[in-house]
Amino acid sequence: MSDRFSFALGATDGKARTGVISTPRGEIRTPAFMPVGTAATVKAMLPESVRATGADILLGNTYHLMLRPTAERIDRLGGLHRFMNWDRPILTDSGGFQVMSLAGLRKLTERGVTFKSHIDGSRHELTPERSMEIQRLLGSDIVMCFDECPALPADRTRIAESMRLSMRWAERSREAFGDRPGHALFGIQQGGLEEDLRAESAAALRGIGFDGYAVGGLAVGEGQAAMFGCLDFAPAQLPEDKPRYLMGVGKPDDIVGAVARGIDMMDCVLPSRSGRTGQVFTRHGVLNIKNARHQDDPRPLDEKCGCPACRNYSRAYLHHVFRSQEIISSMLLTWHNLYYCQELMQGMRDAIAAESFAAWQAAFHAARAEGDI
Ligand SMILES: Nc1nc2c(CCNCC3CCCCC3)c3[nH]c(NCCc4ccccc4)nc3cc2c(=O)[nH]1
Ligand SMILES: [Zn+2]
């Protein structure tokens, strides 16, 4: 444990790298996958279960928590860690992305965003200053700048204007964040798929100075090929000695491709959300437990998986409780998917440290090609 926030690079293999982020609330092994706890809970999981999957850090959600139960109430109750009984690091997003994807009646100005709550229709405002205050009240260890993520496809002019607005907001976020030892502020690179706009954004963020740098503006409908094309140049535009966080990614093959291109941290609702919809991640690809072909199958989901679902239950059972909409279905499938993702990260951390990442990546894709799920 340390009373400061720091990042130590470990091994590198090509563009892939391992490292350790030290925070007062514990260490984060990178590359890291961060499960999402939208309303102060990782759905269908106890915090100790989230930890048992191997997660070192989870995400809190500024947008949801500012609406309900409000950041002020969580602060009065001792902060988000106490509130949700998770004493390890928490990263919170700044809320702008969720406003643009969830809230109604949004109005975007230089000052910030006003919107109507999707819960009760009440009106709210988010600005860089208010977002920093909310994330401070929540007590999160890693705070994200308040930014604007343009929906793709968008023309270059729109992307450039949006990126420059986000860079002005990054300046205001830095100013409002202040000096908070042991807490980190991450800048968010924008610029769409344009290499020069991304370079301009990276330079602006470097000039302000952050504890970590996120690649934002991706996984917004551009598709994997375009995202990887952008990741072929964007991470290297960011400081090498600081963590690089790709926001909102992703499916297992997205995660692997991003690590191969120099990304250290990722978050996505997909593994937990998919668990609730019966989509199961396995080494051979995605299995849909709802399919009738599983109803007599005595085998585990994944014979090499050490999670409670795979150690103690058959596909037939998991098919039955999913079809019956039993609560245990969400519990077991979420646990399995989160455990699968953490095993994937551990496998990559080991392969990079052994300088055998290319072979690991080839085996990862070969197992998915051979099928047999
Ligand atoms: N500031 C900011 N956040 C972004 C996010 C939210 C990351 N997850 C936050 C997390 C906080 C707690 C609640 C949940 C969200 C993104 N998510 C995606 N794609 C997701 C694409 C996706 C994938 C699977 C399912 C739905 C959507 N692109 C993103 C770009 C940005 C961005 O530029 N700026
Ligand atoms: Zn499993």
Coordinates of C-alpha atoms and ligand atoms in Angstrom, one line a residue:
M1 CA 0.0 0.0 0.0
S2 CA 1.2 3.5 -0.5
D3 CA -0.2 6.9 0.5
R4 CA 0.4 8.2 -3.1
F5 CA -0.8 7.2 -6.6
S6 CA 1.9 5.8 -8.8
F7 CA 2.4 3.5 -11.8
A8 CA 5.4 1.2 -12.2
L9 CA 5.9 -0.3 -15.7
G10 CA 7.0 -4.0 -15.6
A11 CA 7.7 -6.2 -18.6
T12 CA 7.1 -5.2 -22.2
D13 CA 6.5 -7.6 -25.2
G14 CA 6.0 -5.6 -28.5
K15 CA 3.6 -2.9 -27.7
A16 CA 2.0 -4.9 -24.8
R17 CA 3.2 -4.1 -21.3
T18 CA 2.6 -5.1 -17.7
G19 CA 2.6 -2.8 -14.7
V20 CA 1.3 -2.1 -11.2
I21 CA -0.7 0.9 -10.2
S22 CA -0.2 1.6 -6.5
T23 CA -3.0 3.5 -4.6
P24 CA -3.7 4.0 -0.9
R25 CA -6.5 1.4 -1.2
G26 CA -4.4 -1.3 -2.9
E27 CA -2.6 -2.2 -6.0
I28 CA -3.9 -2.7 -9.5
R29 CA -2.2 -5.3 -11.8
T30 CA -2.1 -4.2 -15.4
P31 CA -3.3 -5.0 -18.0
A32 CA -6.5 -4.8 -15.9
F33 CA -10.1 -5.4 -16.6
M34 CA -12.4 -3.3 -14.4
P35 CA -16.0 -4.7 -13.7
V36 CA -18.7 -2.1 -13.7
G37 CA -20.8 -1.4 -10.6
T38 CA -23.5 0.9 -12.0
A39 CA -25.8 1.7 -9.0
A40 CA -23.2 0.9 -6.3
T41 CA -23.3 -2.8 -7.0
V42 CA -21.9 -5.2 -9.6
K43 CA -25.2 -6.7 -10.4
A44 CA -25.9 -10.2 -9.0
M45 CA -22.5 -10.2 -7.2
L46 CA -21.4 -9.7 -3.6
P47 CA -18.3 -7.5 -3.3
E48 CA -16.3 -10.4 -1.9
S49 CA -17.4 -12.4 -5.0
V50 CA -16.1 -9.7 -7.3
R51 CA -12.8 -9.8 -5.5
A52 CA -12.8 -13.6 -5.7
T53 CA -13.0 -13.3 -9.5
G54 CA -9.6 -11.6 -9.3
A55 CA -10.7 -8.0 -9.8
D56 CA -8.4 -5.3 -8.2
I57 CA -10.6 -2.3 -9.0
L58 CA -14.2 -1.7 -10.0
L59 CA -16.1 1.2 -11.6
G60 CA -18.7 3.4 -10.0
N61 CA -21.1 5.4 -12.0
T62 CA -21.3 9.2 -11.4
Y63 CA -24.4 9.6 -13.6
H64 CA -26.6 7.1 -11.8
L65 CA -25.3 7.9 -8.3
M66 CA -25.8 11.7 -8.6
L67 CA -29.5 11.0 -9.5
R68 CA -30.0 8.3 -6.9
P69 CA -29.2 8.3 -4.0
T70 CA -27.2 11.6 -4.7
A71 CA -23.5 12.1 -4.1
E72 CA -24.2 14.2 -1.0
R73 CA -26.1 11.3 0.7
I74 CA -23.3 8.8 -0.1
D75 CA -20.8 11.3 1.3
R76 CA -22.8 11.7 4.5
L77 CA -22.9 7.9 4.8
G78 CA -19.1 7.6 4.6
G79 CA -18.4 7.5 0.8
L80 CA -18.9 4.9 -1.9
H81 CA -16.4 2.4 -0.6
R82 CA -18.2 2.2 2.8
F83 CA -21.6 2.4 1.2
M84 CA -21.0 -0.6 -1.2
N85 CA -18.6 -2.5 1.1
W86 CA -15.7 -2.5 -1.4
D87 CA -12.5 -1.3 0.2
R88 CA -10.2 -1.6 -2.8
P89 CA -9.8 1.1 -5.6
I90 CA -12.8 2.5 -7.4
L91 CA -12.6 4.5 -10.7
T92 CA -15.6 6.7 -11.5
D93 CA -16.4 8.0 -15.0
S94 CA -17.3 11.7 -15.2
G95 CA -20.9 11.2 -16.2
G96 CA -21.0 13.0 -19.6
F97 CA -21.0 9.8 -21.6
Q98 CA -23.9 8.4 -19.7
V99 CA -25.9 11.6 -19.9
M100 CA -25.5 11.6 -23.7
S101 CA -26.5 7.9 -23.9
L102 CA -29.2 7.7 -21.2
A103 CA -30.7 11.1 -20.2
G104 CA -33.5 13.0 -21.9
L105 CA -33.8 16.6 -23.1
R106 CA -30.0 17.2 -23.1
K107 CA -28.6 20.7 -23.7
L108 CA -24.9 21.0 -24.4
T109 CA -23.1 24.4 -24.0
E110 CA -19.6 25.6 -23.3
R111 CA -20.5 25.6 -19.6
G112 CA -21.5 21.9 -19.6
V113 CA -24.6 19.7 -20.0
T114 CA -28.1 20.1 -18.6
F115 CA -30.5 17.1 -18.8
K116 CA -33.6 15.5 -17.5
S117 CA -33.2 12.5 -15.2
H118 CA -34.2 9.2 -16.8
I119 CA -35.5 8.2 -13.4
D120 CA -37.9 11.0 -12.4
G121 CA -37.6 13.7 -15.1
S122 CA -36.0 16.2 -12.7
R123 CA -33.5 18.6 -14.3
H124 CA -29.8 18.4 -13.6
E125 CA -26.5 20.1 -14.7
L126 CA -23.1 18.5 -15.2
T127 CA -20.1 20.7 -15.7
P128 CA -16.4 19.9 -15.2
E129 CA -16.6 21.5 -11.8
R130 CA -19.7 19.7 -10.7
S131 CA -18.4 16.4 -12.0
M132 CA -15.2 16.8 -9.9
E133 CA -17.3 17.7 -6.8
I134 CA -19.5 14.6 -7.3
Q135 CA -16.5 12.3 -7.8
R136 CA -14.9 13.8 -4.7
L137 CA -18.0 13.3 -2.6
L138 CA -18.2 9.6 -3.8
G139 CA -14.6 9.2 -2.7
S140 CA -13.4 7.5 -5.8
D141 CA -9.6 6.8 -6.1
I142 CA -9.4 7.5 -9.9
V143 CA -11.4 10.4 -11.2
M144 CA -12.1 11.0 -14.9
C145 CA -12.1 14.4 -16.6
F146 CA -15.5 15.7 -17.7
D147 CA -15.5 15.2 -21.5
E148 CA -17.8 15.1 -24.5
C149 CA -17.8 11.9 -26.6
P150 CA -19.2 12.5 -30.0
A151 CA -21.4 9.8 -31.6
L152 CA -19.9 8.3 -34.7
P153 CA -20.2 8.6 -37.6
A154 CA -19.5 12.4 -37.4
D155 CA -17.8 14.7 -39.8
R156 CA -14.3 15.9 -39.1
T157 CA -15.3 19.4 -38.2
R158 CA -17.8 18.2 -35.6
I159 CA -15.1 15.8 -34.2
A160 CA -12.5 18.6 -34.0
E161 CA -14.9 21.0 -32.3
S162 CA -16.0 18.4 -29.8
M163 CA -12.4 17.4 -29.1
R164 CA -11.4 21.0 -28.5
L165 CA -14.3 21.5 -26.1
S166 CA -13.3 18.4 -24.2
M167 CA -9.7 19.8 -23.9
R168 CA -11.1 23.1 -22.5
W169 CA -13.1 21.0 -20.1
A170 CA -10.0 18.9 -19.2
E171 CA -8.3 22.2 -18.2
R172 CA -11.3 23.1 -16.0
S173 CA -11.5 19.6 -14.6
R174 CA -7.8 19.7 -13.6
E175 CA -8.3 23.2 -12.0
A176 CA -11.4 22.0 -10.0
F177 CA -9.8 18.7 -9.0
G178 CA -7.1 20.6 -7.0
D179 CA -4.3 18.9 -5.1
R180 CA -5.5 15.6 -3.7
P181 CA -2.6 13.3 -2.8
G182 CA -3.5 9.6 -3.1
H183 CA -6.2 10.4 -5.6
A184 CA -5.7 10.4 -9.4
L185 CA -7.1 12.4 -12.2
F186 CA -7.1 10.9 -15.7
G187 CA -7.4 12.9 -18.9
I188 CA -9.4 11.6 -21.8
Q189 CA -8.1 11.8 -25.4
Q190 CA -10.7 12.5 -28.1
G191 CA -10.4 13.1 -31.8
G192 CA -12.5 10.3 -33.4
L193 CA -10.5 8.1 -35.8
E194 CA -8.3 11.1 -37.0
E195 CA -4.6 10.7 -36.2
D196 CA -3.9 14.4 -36.3
L197 CA -6.8 15.3 -34.1
R198 CA -5.8 12.6 -31.6
A199 CA -2.2 13.9 -31.7
E200 CA -3.6 17.5 -30.9
S201 CA -5.7 16.1 -28.1
A202 CA -2.7 14.1 -26.6
A203 CA -0.5 17.2 -26.7
A204 CA -3.2 19.3 -25.0
L205 CA -3.5 16.7 -22.2
R206 CA 0.2 16.3 -21.8
G207 CA 0.4 20.1 -21.4
I208 CA -2.1 20.0 -18.6
G209 CA -0.6 17.0 -16.9
F210 CA -2.5 13.9 -15.6
D211 CA -1.9 10.8 -13.5
G212 CA -3.2 8.6 -16.3
Y213 CA -4.6 9.0 -19.8
A214 CA -7.7 7.4 -21.3
V215 CA -8.4 6.7 -25.0
G216 CA -12.0 8.0 -25.2
G217 CA -14.3 8.3 -28.2
L218 CA -14.1 4.7 -29.2
A219 CA -16.4 1.7 -29.0
V220 CA -19.2 4.0 -30.2
G221 CA -20.3 2.1 -33.3
E222 CA -17.1 2.3 -35.4
G223 CA -16.6 -1.4 -35.4
Q224 CA -13.6 -3.5 -34.3
A225 CA -11.4 -2.9 -37.4
A226 CA -11.7 0.9 -37.2
M227 CA -11.1 0.8 -33.5
F228 CA -8.0 -1.3 -33.9
G229 CA -6.9 1.0 -36.7
C230 CA -7.1 3.9 -34.2
L231 CA -5.4 1.9 -31.5
D232 CA -2.5 1.3 -33.9
F233 CA -1.5 4.9 -33.3
A234 CA -3.4 6.5 -30.4
P235 CA -1.8 4.8 -27.3
A236 CA 1.7 5.7 -28.4
Q237 CA 0.6 9.4 -28.6
L238 CA 0.1 9.3 -24.8
P239 CA 2.8 9.3 -22.2
E240 CA 4.6 5.9 -22.0
D241 CA 5.1 6.1 -18.2
K242 CA 1.5 6.6 -17.3
P243 CA -1.5 4.1 -17.4
R244 CA -3.4 4.1 -20.7
Y245 CA -7.2 3.3 -20.2
L246 CA -9.4 2.3 -23.1
M247 CA -13.0 3.3 -22.1
G248 CA -15.9 0.9 -22.7
V249 CA -14.1 -2.1 -24.1
G250 CA -15.2 -4.8 -24.5
K251 CA -15.6 -8.3 -25.9
P252 CA -12.8 -10.8 -25.1
D253 CA -11.2 -10.4 -28.6
D254 CA -11.5 -6.6 -28.3
I255 CA -9.7 -6.8 -24.9
V256 CA -6.9 -8.9 -26.3
G257 CA -6.4 -6.7 -29.4
A258 CA -6.3 -3.6 -27.2
V259 CA -3.6 -5.0 -24.9
A260 CA -1.6 -6.0 -27.9
R261 CA -1.7 -2.3 -28.9
G262 CA -0.4 -0.9 -25.6
I263 CA -3.6 -0.5 -23.5
D264 CA -3.3 -1.1 -19.7
M265 CA -6.9 -0.7 -18.4
M266 CA -10.4 -1.4 -19.7
D267 CA -14.0 -1.4 -18.5
C268 CA -17.1 -2.8 -20.0
V269 CA -20.7 -3.7 -18.9
L270 CA -20.6 -6.6 -21.4
P271 CA -19.3 -9.5 -19.3
S272 CA -21.8 -8.8 -16.5
R273 CA -24.7 -7.8 -18.7
S274 CA -24.1 -10.8 -21.0
G275 CA -24.2 -13.1 -17.9
R276 CA -27.8 -11.9 -17.2
T277 CA -28.8 -12.5 -20.8
G278 CA -27.4 -16.0 -21.0
Q279 CA -24.3 -15.2 -23.2
V280 CA -21.4 -17.1 -21.7
F281 CA -17.8 -16.4 -22.5
T282 CA -15.7 -19.5 -23.0
R283 CA -12.2 -20.2 -24.5
H284 CA -14.0 -21.4 -27.6
G285 CA -16.2 -18.3 -28.0
V286 CA -19.6 -17.3 -26.8
L287 CA -22.2 -19.9 -25.8
N288 CA -25.9 -19.1 -25.4
I289 CA -27.1 -21.2 -22.4
K290 CA -30.7 -20.6 -23.5
N291 CA -30.3 -22.9 -26.5
A292 CA -32.2 -26.2 -26.1
R293 CA -29.1 -28.2 -27.1
H294 CA -27.8 -27.7 -23.5
Q295 CA -30.7 -29.2 -21.6
D296 CA -29.2 -32.7 -21.3
D297 CA -25.6 -31.7 -21.3
P298 CA -23.8 -32.8 -18.1
R299 CA -20.5 -31.0 -18.9
P300 CA -19.4 -27.7 -17.2
L301 CA -19.5 -24.5 -19.3
D302 CA -15.7 -24.6 -19.6
E303 CA -13.8 -27.7 -18.4
K304 CA -10.7 -25.6 -17.6
C305 CA -12.5 -22.9 -15.6
G306 CA -12.2 -22.7 -11.8
C307 CA -15.3 -20.6 -11.1
P308 CA -18.2 -21.9 -8.9
A309 CA -20.4 -22.3 -11.9
C310 CA -17.9 -24.6 -13.7
R311 CA -16.8 -26.4 -10.6
N312 CA -20.3 -27.3 -9.3
Y313 CA -22.9 -27.2 -12.1
S314 CA -23.7 -28.7 -15.5
R315 CA -24.8 -26.9 -18.6
A316 CA -28.1 -28.7 -18.2
Y317 CA -28.6 -27.1 -14.8
L318 CA -27.6 -23.6 -16.0
H319 CA -29.9 -24.0 -18.9
H320 CA -32.7 -24.9 -16.6
V321 CA -32.3 -22.0 -14.1
F322 CA -31.8 -19.5 -16.9
R323 CA -35.0 -20.7 -18.6
S324 CA -36.8 -20.6 -15.2
Q325 CA -35.5 -17.1 -14.7
E326 CA -34.1 -18.1 -11.3
I327 CA -31.9 -15.5 -9.5
I328 CA -29.1 -18.0 -9.2
S329 CA -28.7 -18.0 -13.0
S330 CA -27.6 -14.3 -13.0
M331 CA -25.3 -15.0 -10.0
L332 CA -23.5 -18.0 -11.6
L333 CA -23.3 -16.7 -15.2
T334 CA -22.1 -13.2 -14.1
W335 CA -19.5 -14.8 -11.8
H336 CA -18.3 -17.1 -14.6
N337 CA -18.0 -14.2 -17.2
L338 CA -16.2 -11.9 -14.8
Y339 CA -13.9 -14.8 -13.7
Y340 CA -13.3 -15.6 -17.4
C341 CA -12.2 -12.0 -18.1
Q342 CA -9.9 -11.9 -15.1
E343 CA -8.3 -15.2 -16.2
L344 CA -7.8 -13.7 -19.6
M345 CA -6.0 -10.7 -18.0
Q346 CA -3.8 -13.0 -15.8
G347 CA -3.0 -15.0 -18.9
M348 CA -1.9 -11.9 -20.8
R349 CA 0.1 -10.5 -17.8
D350 CA 1.9 -13.9 -17.5
A351 CA 2.5 -14.1 -21.3
I352 CA 3.9 -10.5 -21.5
A353 CA 6.2 -11.2 -18.5
A354 CA 7.4 -14.3 -20.3
E355 CA 7.8 -12.4 -23.6
S356 CA 5.5 -15.0 -25.2
F357 CA 2.5 -12.7 -25.9
A358 CA 2.4 -13.4 -29.6
A359 CA 2.2 -17.2 -29.0
W360 CA -0.5 -16.6 -26.3
Q361 CA -2.5 -14.4 -28.7
A362 CA -2.2 -17.1 -31.5
A363 CA -3.4 -19.8 -29.0
F364 CA -6.3 -17.5 -27.9
H365 CA -7.6 -17.1 -31.5
A366 CA -6.9 -20.8 -32.4
A367 CA -9.1 -22.0 -29.5
R368 CA -11.9 -19.8 -30.7
A369 CA -11.5 -21.1 -34.2
E370 CA -11.7 -24.7 -33.2
G371 CA -15.2 -24.2 -31.9
D372 CA -16.7 -27.1 -29.9
I373 CA -18.8 -25.1 -27.6
Ligands
LIG1 N1 -16.1 9.7 -20.2 C1 -16.1 8.8 -21.2 N2 -16.6 7.6 -21.1 C2 -16.7 6.8 -22.2 C3 -17.3 5.5 -22.0 C4 -17.9 5.0 -20.7 C5 -17.0 4.0 -20.1 N3 -17.7 3.2 -19.1 C6 -18.1 3.9 -18.0 C7 -19.0 3.0 -17.1 C8 -19.3 3.8 -15.8 C9 -20.2 3.0 -14.9 C10 -21.5 2.6 -15.6 C11 -21.3 1.9 -16.9 C12 -20.3 2.7 -17.8 C13 -17.4 4.7 -23.2 N4 -18.0 3.5 -23.4 C14 -17.9 3.3 -24.7 N5 -18.4 2.2 -25.3 C15 -19.2 1.3 -24.6 C16 -19.9 0.4 -25.6 C17 -20.8 -0.6 -25.0 C18 -20.3 -1.9 -24.8 C19 -21.2 -2.8 -24.3 C20 -22.5 -2.5 -23.9 C21 -22.9 -1.2 -24.0 C22 -22.1 -0.2 -24.6 N6 -17.2 4.2 -25.3 C23 -16.9 5.1 -24.4 C24 -16.2 6.4 -24.5 C25 -16.2 7.2 -23.4 C26 -15.6 8.5 -23.5 O1 -15.1 9.0 -24.6 N7 -15.6 9.3 -22.4
ZN2 ZN -16.5 -20.8 -15.1

